[in-house]
Coordinates of C-alpha atoms in Angstrom, one line a residue:
H1 CA 213.3 110.9 232.3
A2 CA 210.3 111.3 234.6
T3 CA 212.1 114.1 236.5
T4 CA 212.9 116.0 233.3
A5 CA 209.4 115.6 231.8
Y6 CA 207.8 116.7 235.1
N7 CA 209.9 119.9 235.3
I8 CA 209.5 120.7 231.6
G9 CA 205.7 120.6 232.2
T10 CA 206.0 122.7 235.3
I11 CA 208.1 125.4 233.7
Q12 CA 206.0 125.5 230.5
Y13 CA 202.9 125.8 232.7
D14 CA 204.4 128.7 234.7
L15 CA 205.4 130.5 231.5
M16 CA 201.9 130.1 230.0
R17 CA 200.2 131.4 233.2
W18 CA 202.7 134.4 233.3
C19 CA 201.6 135.2 229.7
G20 CA 198.0 135.2 230.7
V21 CA 196.9 131.8 229.2
K22 CA 194.0 130.2 231.0
N23 CA 194.7 127.5 233.6
D24 CA 193.4 124.4 231.8
A25 CA 195.1 125.4 228.5
S26 CA 198.4 126.0 230.4
I27 CA 198.2 122.5 231.9
A28 CA 197.5 120.9 228.5
I29 CA 200.4 122.9 226.9
G30 CA 202.8 122.0 229.7
G31 CA 202.0 118.3 229.6
L32 CA 202.1 118.0 225.8
T33 CA 205.3 120.0 225.6
A34 CA 207.0 117.7 228.1
V35 CA 205.9 114.5 226.4
G36 CA 206.8 115.9 222.9
Y37 CA 210.2 117.1 223.9
M38 CA 211.2 113.9 225.7
S39 CA 209.8 111.8 222.8
I40 CA 212.2 113.5 220.4
I41 CA 215.1 112.5 222.7
E42 CA 213.9 108.9 222.9
I43 CA 213.6 108.7 219.1
F44 CA 217.2 109.9 218.7
D45 CA 218.2 107.3 221.3
G46 CA 216.5 104.7 219.1
F47 CA 219.0 105.3 216.4
S48 CA 222.0 105.0 218.8
S49 CA 223.8 101.7 219.0
K50 CA 224.8 102.3 222.6
W51 CA 221.3 103.2 224.0
G52 CA 218.4 102.3 221.7
F53 CA 214.7 103.1 222.2
S54 CA 213.5 102.2 225.7
N55 CA 209.9 101.5 226.5
G56 CA 210.6 102.1 230.1
D57 CA 212.1 105.5 229.4
M58 CA 209.0 106.4 227.3
L59 CA 206.7 105.4 230.1
A60 CA 208.8 107.4 232.6
N61 CA 208.4 110.5 230.2
I62 CA 204.6 110.0 230.3
F63 CA 204.5 109.5 234.0
G64 CA 206.5 112.7 234.7
A65 CA 204.2 114.8 232.5
A66 CA 201.1 113.1 234.0
L67 CA 202.3 113.7 237.6
F68 CA 202.5 117.4 236.9
A69 CA 199.2 117.7 235.0
A70 CA 197.2 115.6 237.5
Q71 CA 198.3 117.6 240.5
Q72 CA 197.8 121.0 238.8
K73 CA 194.3 120.0 237.7
G74 CA 193.3 118.3 240.9
W75 CA 195.0 120.4 243.6
N76 CA 196.0 123.6 241.6
Q77 CA 199.5 123.1 243.1
Q78 CA 202.4 120.7 243.1
R79 CA 202.4 118.9 246.4
I80 CA 204.7 116.1 245.2
S81 CA 207.7 117.3 243.1
L82 CA 210.4 115.5 241.2
K83 CA 213.8 117.1 241.7
W84 CA 217.5 116.6 240.8
S85 CA 220.8 117.1 242.4
F86 CA 224.4 116.5 241.3
H87 CA 227.9 116.0 242.8
G88 CA 231.1 115.2 241.1
S89 CA 232.1 111.5 240.8
P90 CA 235.4 109.8 240.4
Y91 CA 234.2 107.7 237.4
A92 CA 234.0 110.4 234.6
K93 CA 237.8 110.6 234.2
Y94 CA 237.9 107.0 233.0
Y95 CA 235.5 107.6 230.1
P96 CA 235.1 111.4 229.5
A97 CA 233.7 110.8 226.0
E98 CA 230.7 109.0 227.6
L99 CA 230.5 110.7 231.0
G100 CA 231.6 114.2 230.2
S101 CA 234.9 116.1 229.9
N102 CA 234.1 119.1 232.1
F103 CA 231.8 119.9 235.0
L104 CA 228.9 121.1 232.9
S105 CA 228.8 118.1 230.6
R106 CA 229.2 115.8 233.5
M107 CA 226.1 117.3 235.1
L108 CA 224.1 116.0 232.1
K109 CA 226.0 112.8 231.3
D110 CA 227.5 111.4 234.5
Y111 CA 224.7 109.4 236.1
N112 CA 227.0 108.4 239.0
G113 CA 226.8 111.9 240.4
Q114 CA 223.1 112.5 239.8
T115 CA 220.4 111.8 242.3
Y116 CA 216.7 112.1 241.6
W117 CA 214.2 113.0 244.4
L118 CA 210.5 112.6 245.1
S119 CA 209.9 115.6 247.3
F120 CA 206.7 115.8 249.4
N121 CA 205.3 119.1 250.7
I122 CA 204.0 117.9 254.1
A123 CA 202.0 121.0 255.0
S124 CA 199.9 120.8 251.8
F125 CA 198.5 117.5 253.0
L126 CA 197.7 118.8 256.6
P127 CA 195.0 121.1 257.9
T128 CA 196.0 124.7 257.7
N129 CA 195.9 125.2 261.5
T130 CA 198.7 122.7 262.2
G131 CA 201.4 125.3 261.7
F132 CA 203.7 122.9 259.9
P133 CA 206.3 125.0 257.8
Y134 CA 205.0 125.2 254.3
W135 CA 208.6 125.5 252.9
L136 CA 209.7 122.2 254.5
N137 CA 209.6 119.1 252.4
M138 CA 210.7 115.5 253.0
S139 CA 212.2 113.6 250.1
F140 CA 213.1 110.2 248.9
G141 CA 216.1 109.9 246.5
Y142 CA 217.4 107.4 244.0
G143 CA 220.9 107.2 242.5
A144 CA 223.5 104.7 241.3
E145 CA 227.3 104.3 241.3
G146 CA 230.0 102.4 239.4
M147 CA 228.7 103.0 235.9
I148 CA 231.3 103.5 233.3
G149 CA 229.4 102.3 230.3
A150 CA 225.8 102.4 229.2
R151 CA 224.7 98.8 230.0
S152 CA 228.0 97.3 231.3
N153 CA 231.5 98.5 232.2
P154 CA 234.1 98.1 229.5
A155 CA 237.4 96.4 230.5
M156 CA 239.4 98.6 228.1
I157 CA 238.9 102.2 226.8
D158 CA 241.3 103.4 224.0
G159 CA 243.6 100.6 224.8
K160 CA 243.9 101.4 228.5
P161 CA 242.6 99.0 231.2
I162 CA 239.8 100.2 233.4
P163 CA 239.6 99.2 237.1
Y164 CA 236.6 97.0 238.1
F165 CA 233.8 99.0 239.7
P166 CA 230.6 97.3 241.1
R167 CA 227.4 98.8 239.7
Y168 CA 224.8 99.3 242.4
R169 CA 221.8 101.4 243.3
K170 CA 221.5 103.9 246.2
F171 CA 218.4 105.1 248.0
Y172 CA 218.1 108.3 250.2
F173 CA 215.8 109.9 252.7
A174 CA 216.4 113.6 253.4
P175 CA 214.7 116.9 254.3
D176 CA 214.2 119.4 251.4
A177 CA 213.0 123.0 251.1
N178 CA 210.9 124.9 248.6
L179 CA 212.1 128.4 249.2
F180 CA 209.9 129.8 246.5
S181 CA 206.9 129.2 248.8
I182 CA 208.2 131.8 251.3
P183 CA 206.3 135.1 250.6
T184 CA 208.5 138.1 249.9
N185 CA 208.5 141.3 247.8
S186 CA 212.1 140.7 246.6
S187 CA 212.1 139.9 242.8
F188 CA 215.7 138.8 243.1
Y189 CA 214.9 136.4 245.9
N190 CA 211.9 135.0 244.0
A191 CA 214.0 134.5 240.8
T192 CA 216.7 132.7 242.8
A193 CA 214.3 130.6 244.9
Y194 CA 212.4 129.5 241.8
L195 CA 215.4 127.2 241.1
T196 CA 214.7 125.3 244.3
K197 CA 211.5 124.0 242.7
F198 CA 213.5 121.8 240.5
S199 CA 216.8 121.3 242.4
K200 CA 217.2 119.5 245.7
V201 CA 218.5 121.7 248.5
P202 CA 221.7 120.4 250.2
A203 CA 220.8 118.8 253.5
P204 CA 221.7 115.8 255.8
A205 CA 220.7 112.5 254.3
L206 CA 220.4 108.8 255.2
E207 CA 221.7 106.6 252.4
W208 CA 221.1 102.9 251.9
S209 CA 222.6 100.5 249.3
K210 CA 222.8 96.8 249.1
L211 CA 226.5 97.0 248.9
K212 CA 227.2 99.3 251.8
G213 CA 224.1 99.2 253.9
F214 CA 223.0 102.4 255.8
R215 CA 225.1 105.5 255.9
F216 CA 224.5 108.9 257.3
I217 CA 225.8 111.9 255.2
P218 CA 226.0 115.2 257.0
I219 CA 225.5 117.3 253.8
Y220 CA 224.4 115.6 250.6
Y221 CA 223.6 117.1 247.2

């Protein structure tokens, strides 16, 4: 929720600035658009018997929008970004109605394959003469695994037994890149690199979970 709200605010701000809207107005429009859009989703969740309205989710929506707005107002840039990455998981096949029946729907619905990242642009916190690469970020990630149902895993789905899967959290530390910060005259490159502002770049990662301890992953996304 925080990641989605943050990125909605960022995209809306960029669109407003591209259209010639003043900076402060663009920040306000970006933040309010993010909170408004995510609030509509939370209201719909409130009428769902599986999910329900979540105070925690609503606070995360506000936090994501505030993180964008505070940085843009205070620093006129985003030094700390919230990003997303996705890989296929083996769990969606057990409950496609809940976790998605194809790759695109699983990107949105299968939380087992989603990782959310807090990505820090190190150079923006250092003096300009240090020479630290401005495109290089370091990031902390959060994910989870073993989730078949919303709050607990069902034993049966459509009359078929489901294997037992432990539900557990995973934490990551990995390098990241903001390729959009590399100056270039190529409009194609700029359009492609803009996506890296919201999506974590594949890279080596160190994973830790209470269930499996530390694990090094050569390439993680």
